[in-house]
Amino acid sequence: MNLATVSEKVGAIDDALRYTHEYEQLDLTAPEKARADEAIHRLEGAKKELDAQRAAQAAQQQQQQQQKQPPPPPPPPGETRHGRIDVFTIGAATIAVAGFAVGTVFGVKALSDKPPASGFVAGTGPGASGSYASLQTSADHSHSEARVADIAFIVGGVATIGAAVLYFVRTRDSKPTKSSDPATTDPNAQPTDAPDGSKDDTKTTSKKQPAVHDAWIAPTVGGVILGGSF
């Protein structure tokens, strides 16, 4: 019991409880038994209080350590992926292919219809190549075809640049986000109850995102036509 008393004075509550329990197992008188029970009750209360203080100190130390630690770095931004393919990109690419195809066809045709630079003999007799009017007509026709070929190649080149810009400059995820508020997107929303129990007759409006219903692109001799309903 003396060991238990000394241990309690130095703050070794666990040792004091152990010594007191060992003392209680001896052949004690009634007063000694009551003294041991009182000491155990006091030591158990002190142990609970000490455990609570230790838990509070541990929590405080952990909080201080967390405050000293630097905040975690922000997450890296999402990767931006370029290369968007939609009706405009496909339309521009189609115009480019059509422009180069038309330019090639008319260019070959202009070369085949071009009259020879020398050796043309005007007249209708033997060895004659034809009349001067037919020579002039062939030259004018070849010149017109060459002009159409030049315009087609220009349109094809511009469309190629436009398709490249539409594909590489825009991102793949550049789409309008849909509103998640059912009060603004549900056209069949019912009137809600007001706080006083009456019906709220305020009509809910439906906010619609602008959309492209259909679109078309057509090449012309002098440019490009873009149309559709939006």
PDB file of C-alpha atoms in Angstrom:
ATOM      1  CA  MET A   1       0.000   0.000   0.000  1.00  0.00           C
ATOM      2  CA  ASN A   2       2.944   2.305   0.613  1.00  0.00           C
ATOM      3  CA  LEU A   3       4.180   1.576  -2.911  1.00  0.00           C
ATOM      4  CA  ALA A   4       0.743   2.523  -4.228  1.00  0.00           C
ATOM      5  CA  THR A   5       0.771   5.790  -2.281  1.00  0.00           C
ATOM      6  CA  VAL A   6       4.242   6.749  -3.569  1.00  0.00           C
ATOM      7  CA  SER A   7       3.316   5.851  -7.170  1.00  0.00           C
ATOM      8  CA  GLU A   8       0.214   8.014  -6.930  1.00  0.00           C
ATOM      9  CA  LYS A   9       2.213  10.979  -5.645  1.00  0.00           C
ATOM     10  CA  VAL A  10       4.708  10.801  -8.569  1.00  0.00           C
ATOM     11  CA  GLY A  11       1.857  10.496 -11.116  1.00  0.00           C
ATOM     12  CA  ALA A  12       2.290   6.788 -11.959  1.00  0.00           C
ATOM     13  CA  ILE A  13      -1.421   6.020 -11.747  1.00  0.00           C
ATOM     14  CA  ASP A  14      -1.171   2.641 -13.513  1.00  0.00           C
ATOM     15  CA  ASP A  15       1.472   1.418 -11.056  1.00  0.00           C
ATOM     16  CA  ALA A  16      -0.573   2.731  -8.130  1.00  0.00           C
ATOM     17  CA  LEU A  17      -3.624   0.781  -9.342  1.00  0.00           C
ATOM     18  CA  ARG A  18      -1.566  -2.390  -9.765  1.00  0.00           C
ATOM     19  CA  TYR A  19      -0.104  -2.142  -6.266  1.00  0.00           C
ATOM     20  CA  THR A  20      -3.522  -1.400  -4.770  1.00  0.00           C
ATOM     21  CA  HIS A  21      -5.091  -4.446  -6.470  1.00  0.00           C
ATOM     22  CA  GLU A  22      -2.223  -6.625  -5.176  1.00  0.00           C
ATOM     23  CA  TYR A  23      -2.747  -5.194  -1.694  1.00  0.00           C
ATOM     24  CA  GLU A  24      -6.477  -5.931  -1.930  1.00  0.00           C
ATOM     25  CA  GLN A  25      -5.755  -9.634  -2.547  1.00  0.00           C
ATOM     26  CA  LEU A  26      -4.085  -9.986   0.878  1.00  0.00           C
ATOM     27  CA  ASP A  27      -5.808 -11.093   4.074  1.00  0.00           C
ATOM     28  CA  LEU A  28      -7.148  -7.677   5.143  1.00  0.00           C
ATOM     29  CA  THR A  29      -9.326  -6.479   7.922  1.00  0.00           C
ATOM     30  CA  ALA A  30     -12.539  -4.623   7.202  1.00  0.00           C
ATOM     31  CA  PRO A  31     -11.007  -1.130   7.629  1.00  0.00           C
ATOM     32  CA  GLU A  32      -8.033  -2.091   5.401  1.00  0.00           C
ATOM     33  CA  LYS A  33     -10.431  -3.510   2.809  1.00  0.00           C
ATOM     34  CA  ALA A  34     -12.467  -0.276   2.836  1.00  0.00           C
ATOM     35  CA  ARG A  35      -9.256   1.745   2.543  1.00  0.00           C
ATOM     36  CA  ALA A  36      -8.192  -0.291  -0.507  1.00  0.00           C
ATOM     37  CA  ASP A  37     -11.603   0.075  -2.172  1.00  0.00           C
ATOM     38  CA  GLU A  38     -11.536   3.832  -1.624  1.00  0.00           C
ATOM     39  CA  ALA A  39      -8.040   4.092  -3.085  1.00  0.00           C
ATOM     40  CA  ILE A  40      -9.037   2.056  -6.178  1.00  0.00           C
ATOM     41  CA  HIS A  41     -12.081   4.246  -6.754  1.00  0.00           C
ATOM     42  CA  ARG A  42      -9.958   7.405  -6.453  1.00  0.00           C
ATOM     43  CA  LEU A  43      -7.216   6.057  -8.721  1.00  0.00           C
ATOM     44  CA  GLU A  44      -9.652   4.952 -11.424  1.00  0.00           C
ATOM     45  CA  GLY A  45     -11.165   8.468 -11.480  1.00  0.00           C
ATOM     46  CA  ALA A  46      -7.709  10.006 -11.695  1.00  0.00           C
ATOM     47  CA  LYS A  47      -6.802   7.602 -14.544  1.00  0.00           C
ATOM     48  CA  LYS A  48      -9.859   8.640 -16.569  1.00  0.00           C
ATOM     49  CA  GLU A  49      -9.055  12.304 -16.055  1.00  0.00           C
ATOM     50  CA  LEU A  50      -5.411  11.740 -17.007  1.00  0.00           C
ATOM     51  CA  ASP A  51      -6.395   9.814 -20.152  1.00  0.00           C
ATOM     52  CA  ALA A  52      -8.707  12.657 -21.188  1.00  0.00           C
ATOM     53  CA  GLN A  53      -5.915  15.205 -20.695  1.00  0.00           C
ATOM     54  CA  ARG A  54      -3.506  13.100 -22.746  1.00  0.00           C
ATOM     55  CA  ALA A  55      -6.057  12.741 -25.564  1.00  0.00           C
ATOM     56  CA  ALA A  56      -6.660  16.495 -25.607  1.00  0.00           C
ATOM     57  CA  GLN A  57      -2.917  17.192 -25.681  1.00  0.00           C
ATOM     58  CA  ALA A  58      -2.430  14.702 -28.525  1.00  0.00           C
ATOM     59  CA  ALA A  59      -5.246  16.298 -30.527  1.00  0.00           C
ATOM     60  CA  GLN A  60      -3.802  19.749 -29.936  1.00  0.00           C
ATOM     61  CA  GLN A  61      -0.340  18.652 -31.040  1.00  0.00           C
ATOM     62  CA  GLN A  62      -1.749  17.032 -34.157  1.00  0.00           C
ATOM     63  CA  GLN A  63      -3.663  20.211 -34.991  1.00  0.00           C
ATOM     64  CA  GLN A  64      -0.537  22.307 -34.536  1.00  0.00           C
ATOM     65  CA  GLN A  65       1.411  19.993 -36.829  1.00  0.00           C
ATOM     66  CA  GLN A  66      -1.270  20.233 -39.471  1.00  0.00           C
ATOM     67  CA  GLN A  67      -1.220  24.020 -39.262  1.00  0.00           C
ATOM     68  CA  LYS A  68       2.557  24.069 -39.678  1.00  0.00           C
ATOM     69  CA  GLN A  69       2.460  21.866 -42.762  1.00  0.00           C
ATOM     70  CA  PRO A  70       2.121  23.752 -46.077  1.00  0.00           C
ATOM     71  CA  PRO A  71      -1.172  23.294 -47.911  1.00  0.00           C
ATOM     72  CA  PRO A  72      -1.156  20.642 -50.619  1.00  0.00           C
ATOM     73  CA  PRO A  73      -0.478  21.923 -54.123  1.00  0.00           C
ATOM     74  CA  PRO A  74      -3.535  22.472 -56.301  1.00  0.00           C
ATOM     75  CA  PRO A  75      -4.347  19.686 -58.724  1.00  0.00           C
ATOM     76  CA  PRO A  76      -2.932  20.136 -62.197  1.00  0.00           C
ATOM     77  CA  PRO A  77      -5.361  21.586 -64.722  1.00  0.00           C
ATOM     78  CA  GLY A  78      -7.031  19.182 -67.071  1.00  0.00           C
ATOM     79  CA  GLU A  79      -5.306  18.528 -70.352  1.00  0.00           C
ATOM     80  CA  THR A  80      -6.711  20.627 -73.181  1.00  0.00           C
ATOM     81  CA  ARG A  81      -7.152  18.483 -76.238  1.00  0.00           C
ATOM     82  CA  HIS A  82      -7.325  20.268 -79.552  1.00  0.00           C
ATOM     83  CA  GLY A  83      -8.718  18.906 -82.762  1.00  0.00           C
ATOM     84  CA  ARG A  84     -12.464  19.460 -83.013  1.00  0.00           C
ATOM     85  CA  ILE A  85     -14.393  17.819 -85.833  1.00  0.00           C
ATOM     86  CA  ASP A  86     -17.888  19.109 -86.509  1.00  0.00           C
ATOM     87  CA  VAL A  87     -20.029  20.246 -89.425  1.00  0.00           C
ATOM     88  CA  PHE A  88     -17.861  23.325 -90.033  1.00  0.00           C
ATOM     89  CA  THR A  89     -14.584  21.402 -90.071  1.00  0.00           C
ATOM     90  CA  ILE A  90     -16.010  18.718 -92.346  1.00  0.00           C
ATOM     91  CA  GLY A  91     -17.589  21.354 -94.590  1.00  0.00           C
ATOM     92  CA  ALA A  92     -14.332  23.262 -94.967  1.00  0.00           C
ATOM     93  CA  ALA A  93     -12.431  20.068 -95.728  1.00  0.00           C
ATOM     94  CA  THR A  94     -15.061  19.083 -98.298  1.00  0.00           C
ATOM     95  CA  ILE A  95     -14.747  22.469 -99.978  1.00  0.00           C
ATOM     96  CA  ALA A  96     -10.960  22.075-100.054  1.00  0.00           C
ATOM     97  CA  VAL A  97     -11.154  18.679-101.706  1.00  0.00           C
ATOM     98  CA  ALA A  98     -13.807  19.867-104.160  1.00  0.00           C
ATOM     99  CA  GLY A  99     -11.803  22.985-104.992  1.00  0.00           C
ATOM    100  CA  PHE A 100      -8.640  21.053-105.763  1.00  0.00           C
ATOM    101  CA  ALA A 101     -10.592  18.451-107.750  1.00  0.00           C
ATOM    102  CA  VAL A 102     -12.371  21.118-109.837  1.00  0.00           C
ATOM    103  CA  GLY A 103      -9.106  23.000-110.340  1.00  0.00           C
ATOM    104  CA  THR A 104      -7.334  19.866-111.514  1.00  0.00           C
ATOM    105  CA  VAL A 105     -10.107  18.937-113.951  1.00  0.00           C
ATOM    106  CA  PHE A 106     -10.365  22.410-115.456  1.00  0.00           C
ATOM    107  CA  GLY A 107      -6.595  22.801-115.523  1.00  0.00           C
ATOM    108  CA  VAL A 108      -6.150  19.588-117.508  1.00  0.00           C
ATOM    109  CA  LYS A 109      -9.016  20.594-119.789  1.00  0.00           C
ATOM    110  CA  ALA A 110      -7.510  24.041-120.350  1.00  0.00           C
ATOM    111  CA  LEU A 111      -4.179  22.483-121.363  1.00  0.00           C
ATOM    112  CA  SER A 112      -5.880  20.062-123.751  1.00  0.00           C
ATOM    113  CA  ASP A 113      -8.039  22.786-125.349  1.00  0.00           C
ATOM    114  CA  LYS A 114      -5.174  25.250-125.667  1.00  0.00           C
ATOM    115  CA  PRO A 115      -4.305  25.782-129.345  1.00  0.00           C
ATOM    116  CA  PRO A 116      -0.713  25.145-130.411  1.00  0.00           C
ATOM    117  CA  ALA A 117       1.643  28.068-130.072  1.00  0.00           C
ATOM    118  CA  SER A 118       3.037  27.587-133.577  1.00  0.00           C
ATOM    119  CA  GLY A 119       2.304  25.636-136.715  1.00  0.00           C
ATOM    120  CA  PHE A 120      -1.324  26.744-137.039  1.00  0.00           C
ATOM    121  CA  VAL A 121      -2.314  27.186-140.678  1.00  0.00           C
ATOM    122  CA  ALA A 122      -5.486  29.171-141.263  1.00  0.00           C
ATOM    123  CA  GLY A 123      -7.719  28.152-144.088  1.00  0.00           C
ATOM    124  CA  THR A 124      -9.888  25.341-145.390  1.00  0.00           C
ATOM    125  CA  GLY A 125      -7.630  23.664-147.896  1.00  0.00           C
ATOM    126  CA  PRO A 126      -5.323  20.684-147.533  1.00  0.00           C
ATOM    127  CA  GLY A 127      -2.947  21.051-144.568  1.00  0.00           C
ATOM    128  CA  ALA A 128      -5.007  23.841-143.034  1.00  0.00           C
ATOM    129  CA  SER A 129      -5.640  23.731-139.248  1.00  0.00           C
ATOM    130  CA  GLY A 130      -8.870  25.687-139.338  1.00  0.00           C
ATOM    131  CA  SER A 131     -10.177  29.188-139.437  1.00  0.00           C
ATOM    132  CA  TYR A 132      -8.832  32.059-137.419  1.00  0.00           C
ATOM    133  CA  ALA A 133     -12.204  32.339-135.675  1.00  0.00           C
ATOM    134  CA  SER A 134     -11.949  28.750-134.435  1.00  0.00           C
ATOM    135  CA  LEU A 135      -8.412  29.468-133.235  1.00  0.00           C
ATOM    136  CA  GLN A 136      -9.645  32.487-131.313  1.00  0.00           C
ATOM    137  CA  THR A 137     -12.571  30.519-129.882  1.00  0.00           C
ATOM    138  CA  SER A 138     -10.265  27.717-128.687  1.00  0.00           C
ATOM    139  CA  ALA A 139      -7.920  30.224-127.092  1.00  0.00           C
ATOM    140  CA  ASP A 140     -10.762  32.029-125.320  1.00  0.00           C
ATOM    141  CA  HIS A 141     -12.262  28.741-124.153  1.00  0.00           C
ATOM    142  CA  SER A 142      -8.899  27.529-122.837  1.00  0.00           C
ATOM    143  CA  HIS A 143      -8.344  30.855-121.093  1.00  0.00           C
ATOM    144  CA  SER A 144     -11.765  30.645-119.385  1.00  0.00           C
ATOM    145  CA  GLU A 145     -11.072  27.105-118.215  1.00  0.00           C
ATOM    146  CA  ALA A 146      -7.681  28.159-116.879  1.00  0.00           C
ATOM    147  CA  ARG A 147      -9.323  31.033-114.995  1.00  0.00           C
ATOM    148  CA  VAL A 148     -11.882  28.637-113.442  1.00  0.00           C
ATOM    149  CA  ALA A 149      -9.025  26.309-112.466  1.00  0.00           C
ATOM    150  CA  ASP A 150      -7.152  29.194-110.794  1.00  0.00           C
ATOM    151  CA  ILE A 151     -10.264  30.237-108.837  1.00  0.00           C
ATOM    152  CA  ALA A 152     -10.926  26.634-107.801  1.00  0.00           C
ATOM    153  CA  PHE A 153      -7.353  26.219-106.556  1.00  0.00           C
ATOM    154  CA  ILE A 154      -7.615  29.473-104.601  1.00  0.00           C
ATOM    155  CA  VAL A 155     -10.898  28.341-103.014  1.00  0.00           C
ATOM    156  CA  GLY A 156      -9.327  24.956-102.205  1.00  0.00           C
ATOM    157  CA  GLY A 157      -6.312  26.603-100.592  1.00  0.00           C
ATOM    158  CA  VAL A 158      -8.435  28.985 -98.503  1.00  0.00           C
ATOM    159  CA  ALA A 159     -10.715  26.120 -97.459  1.00  0.00           C
ATOM    160  CA  THR A 160      -7.688  24.037 -96.490  1.00  0.00           C
ATOM    161  CA  ILE A 161      -6.408  26.820 -94.243  1.00  0.00           C
ATOM    162  CA  GLY A 162      -9.896  27.270 -92.780  1.00  0.00           C
ATOM    163  CA  ALA A 163     -10.258  23.549 -92.066  1.00  0.00           C
ATOM    164  CA  ALA A 164      -6.842  23.485 -90.384  1.00  0.00           C
ATOM    165  CA  VAL A 165      -7.741  26.477 -88.214  1.00  0.00           C
ATOM    166  CA  LEU A 166     -11.145  25.033 -87.298  1.00  0.00           C
ATOM    167  CA  TYR A 167      -9.547  21.708 -86.367  1.00  0.00           C
ATOM    168  CA  PHE A 168      -6.368  22.707 -84.530  1.00  0.00           C
ATOM    169  CA  VAL A 169      -7.388  25.982 -82.849  1.00  0.00           C
ATOM    170  CA  ARG A 170     -10.622  24.829 -81.212  1.00  0.00           C
ATOM    171  CA  THR A 171     -10.720  22.345 -78.328  1.00  0.00           C
ATOM    172  CA  ARG A 172     -12.649  19.107 -78.375  1.00  0.00           C
ATOM    173  CA  ASP A 173     -14.617  19.900 -75.211  1.00  0.00           C
ATOM    174  CA  SER A 174     -15.730  23.400 -76.230  1.00  0.00           C
ATOM    175  CA  LYS A 175     -19.412  22.523 -76.050  1.00  0.00           C
ATOM    176  CA  PRO A 176     -22.127  24.511 -74.230  1.00  0.00           C
ATOM    177  CA  THR A 177     -22.876  22.998 -70.857  1.00  0.00           C
ATOM    178  CA  LYS A 178     -26.451  22.153 -70.043  1.00  0.00           C
ATOM    179  CA  SER A 179     -28.060  23.812 -67.070  1.00  0.00           C
ATOM    180  CA  SER A 180     -28.663  21.426 -64.187  1.00  0.00           C
ATOM    181  CA  ASP A 181     -31.349  23.561 -62.578  1.00  0.00           C
ATOM    182  CA  PRO A 182     -34.665  21.755 -63.115  1.00  0.00           C
ATOM    183  CA  ALA A 183     -36.614  24.946 -62.462  1.00  0.00           C
ATOM    184  CA  THR A 184     -35.121  26.542 -65.571  1.00  0.00           C
ATOM    185  CA  THR A 185     -34.936  23.535 -67.890  1.00  0.00           C
ATOM    186  CA  ASP A 186     -38.136  21.588 -67.268  1.00  0.00           C
ATOM    187  CA  PRO A 187     -40.924  23.043 -69.422  1.00  0.00           C
ATOM    188  CA  ASN A 188     -43.499  20.929 -67.534  1.00  0.00           C
ATOM    189  CA  ALA A 189     -42.584  22.208 -64.077  1.00  0.00           C
ATOM    190  CA  GLN A 190     -45.589  22.667 -61.788  1.00  0.00           C
ATOM    191  CA  PRO A 191     -46.183  25.743 -59.578  1.00  0.00           C
ATOM    192  CA  THR A 192     -44.645  25.353 -56.148  1.00  0.00           C
ATOM    193  CA  ASP A 193     -46.238  26.097 -52.804  1.00  0.00           C
ATOM    194  CA  ALA A 194     -45.454  29.452 -51.277  1.00  0.00           C
ATOM    195  CA  PRO A 195     -44.285  29.623 -47.623  1.00  0.00           C
ATOM    196  CA  ASP A 196     -47.802  30.731 -46.537  1.00  0.00           C
ATOM    197  CA  GLY A 197     -49.439  27.643 -48.092  1.00  0.00           C
ATOM    198  CA  SER A 198     -50.797  29.363 -51.222  1.00  0.00           C
ATOM    199  CA  LYS A 199     -49.917  28.374 -54.749  1.00  0.00           C
ATOM    200  CA  ASP A 200     -47.135  30.312 -56.404  1.00  0.00           C
ATOM    201  CA  ASP A 201     -48.463  31.261 -59.844  1.00  0.00           C
ATOM    202  CA  THR A 202     -45.086  32.448 -61.073  1.00  0.00           C
ATOM    203  CA  LYS A 203     -44.433  30.701 -64.361  1.00  0.00           C
ATOM    204  CA  THR A 204     -41.152  28.921 -64.664  1.00  0.00           C
ATOM    205  CA  THR A 205     -39.226  29.887 -67.739  1.00  0.00           C
ATOM    206  CA  SER A 206     -37.245  27.479 -69.842  1.00  0.00           C
ATOM    207  CA  LYS A 207     -33.782  28.663 -70.720  1.00  0.00           C
ATOM    208  CA  LYS A 208     -32.597  27.094 -73.951  1.00  0.00           C
ATOM    209  CA  GLN A 209     -29.051  26.997 -75.126  1.00  0.00           C
ATOM    210  CA  PRO A 210     -28.486  28.266 -78.681  1.00  0.00           C
ATOM    211  CA  ALA A 211     -28.220  25.338 -81.050  1.00  0.00           C
ATOM    212  CA  VAL A 212     -27.453  24.796 -84.698  1.00  0.00           C
ATOM    213  CA  HIS A 213     -30.312  22.862 -86.270  1.00  0.00           C
ATOM    214  CA  ASP A 214     -28.727  22.420 -89.671  1.00  0.00           C
ATOM    215  CA  ALA A 215     -25.976  24.046 -91.647  1.00  0.00           C
ATOM    216  CA  TRP A 216     -24.522  23.719 -95.113  1.00  0.00           C
ATOM    217  CA  ILE A 217     -21.527  25.053 -97.000  1.00  0.00           C
ATOM    218  CA  ALA A 218     -21.362  25.277-100.786  1.00  0.00           C
ATOM    219  CA  PRO A 219     -18.474  26.399-103.008  1.00  0.00           C
ATOM    220  CA  THR A 220     -19.105  28.846-105.804  1.00  0.00           C
ATOM    221  CA  VAL A 221     -16.976  30.201-108.602  1.00  0.00           C
ATOM    222  CA  GLY A 222     -16.144  33.367-106.726  1.00  0.00           C
ATOM    223  CA  GLY A 223     -16.299  32.295-103.090  1.00  0.00           C
ATOM    224  CA  VAL A 224     -18.099  30.208-100.479  1.00  0.00           C
ATOM    225  CA  ILE A 225     -21.747  30.235 -99.358  1.00  0.00           C
ATOM    226  CA  LEU A 226     -22.592  29.358 -95.753  1.00  0.00           C
ATOM    227  CA  GLY A 227     -26.202  28.855 -94.705  1.00  0.00           C
ATOM    228  CA  GLY A 228     -28.463  27.075 -92.282  1.00  0.00           C
ATOM    229  CA  SER A 229     -30.918  27.632 -89.409  1.00  0.00           C
ATOM    230  CA  PHE A 230     -29.646  28.524 -85.954  1.00  0.00           C
TER     231      PHE A 230
END
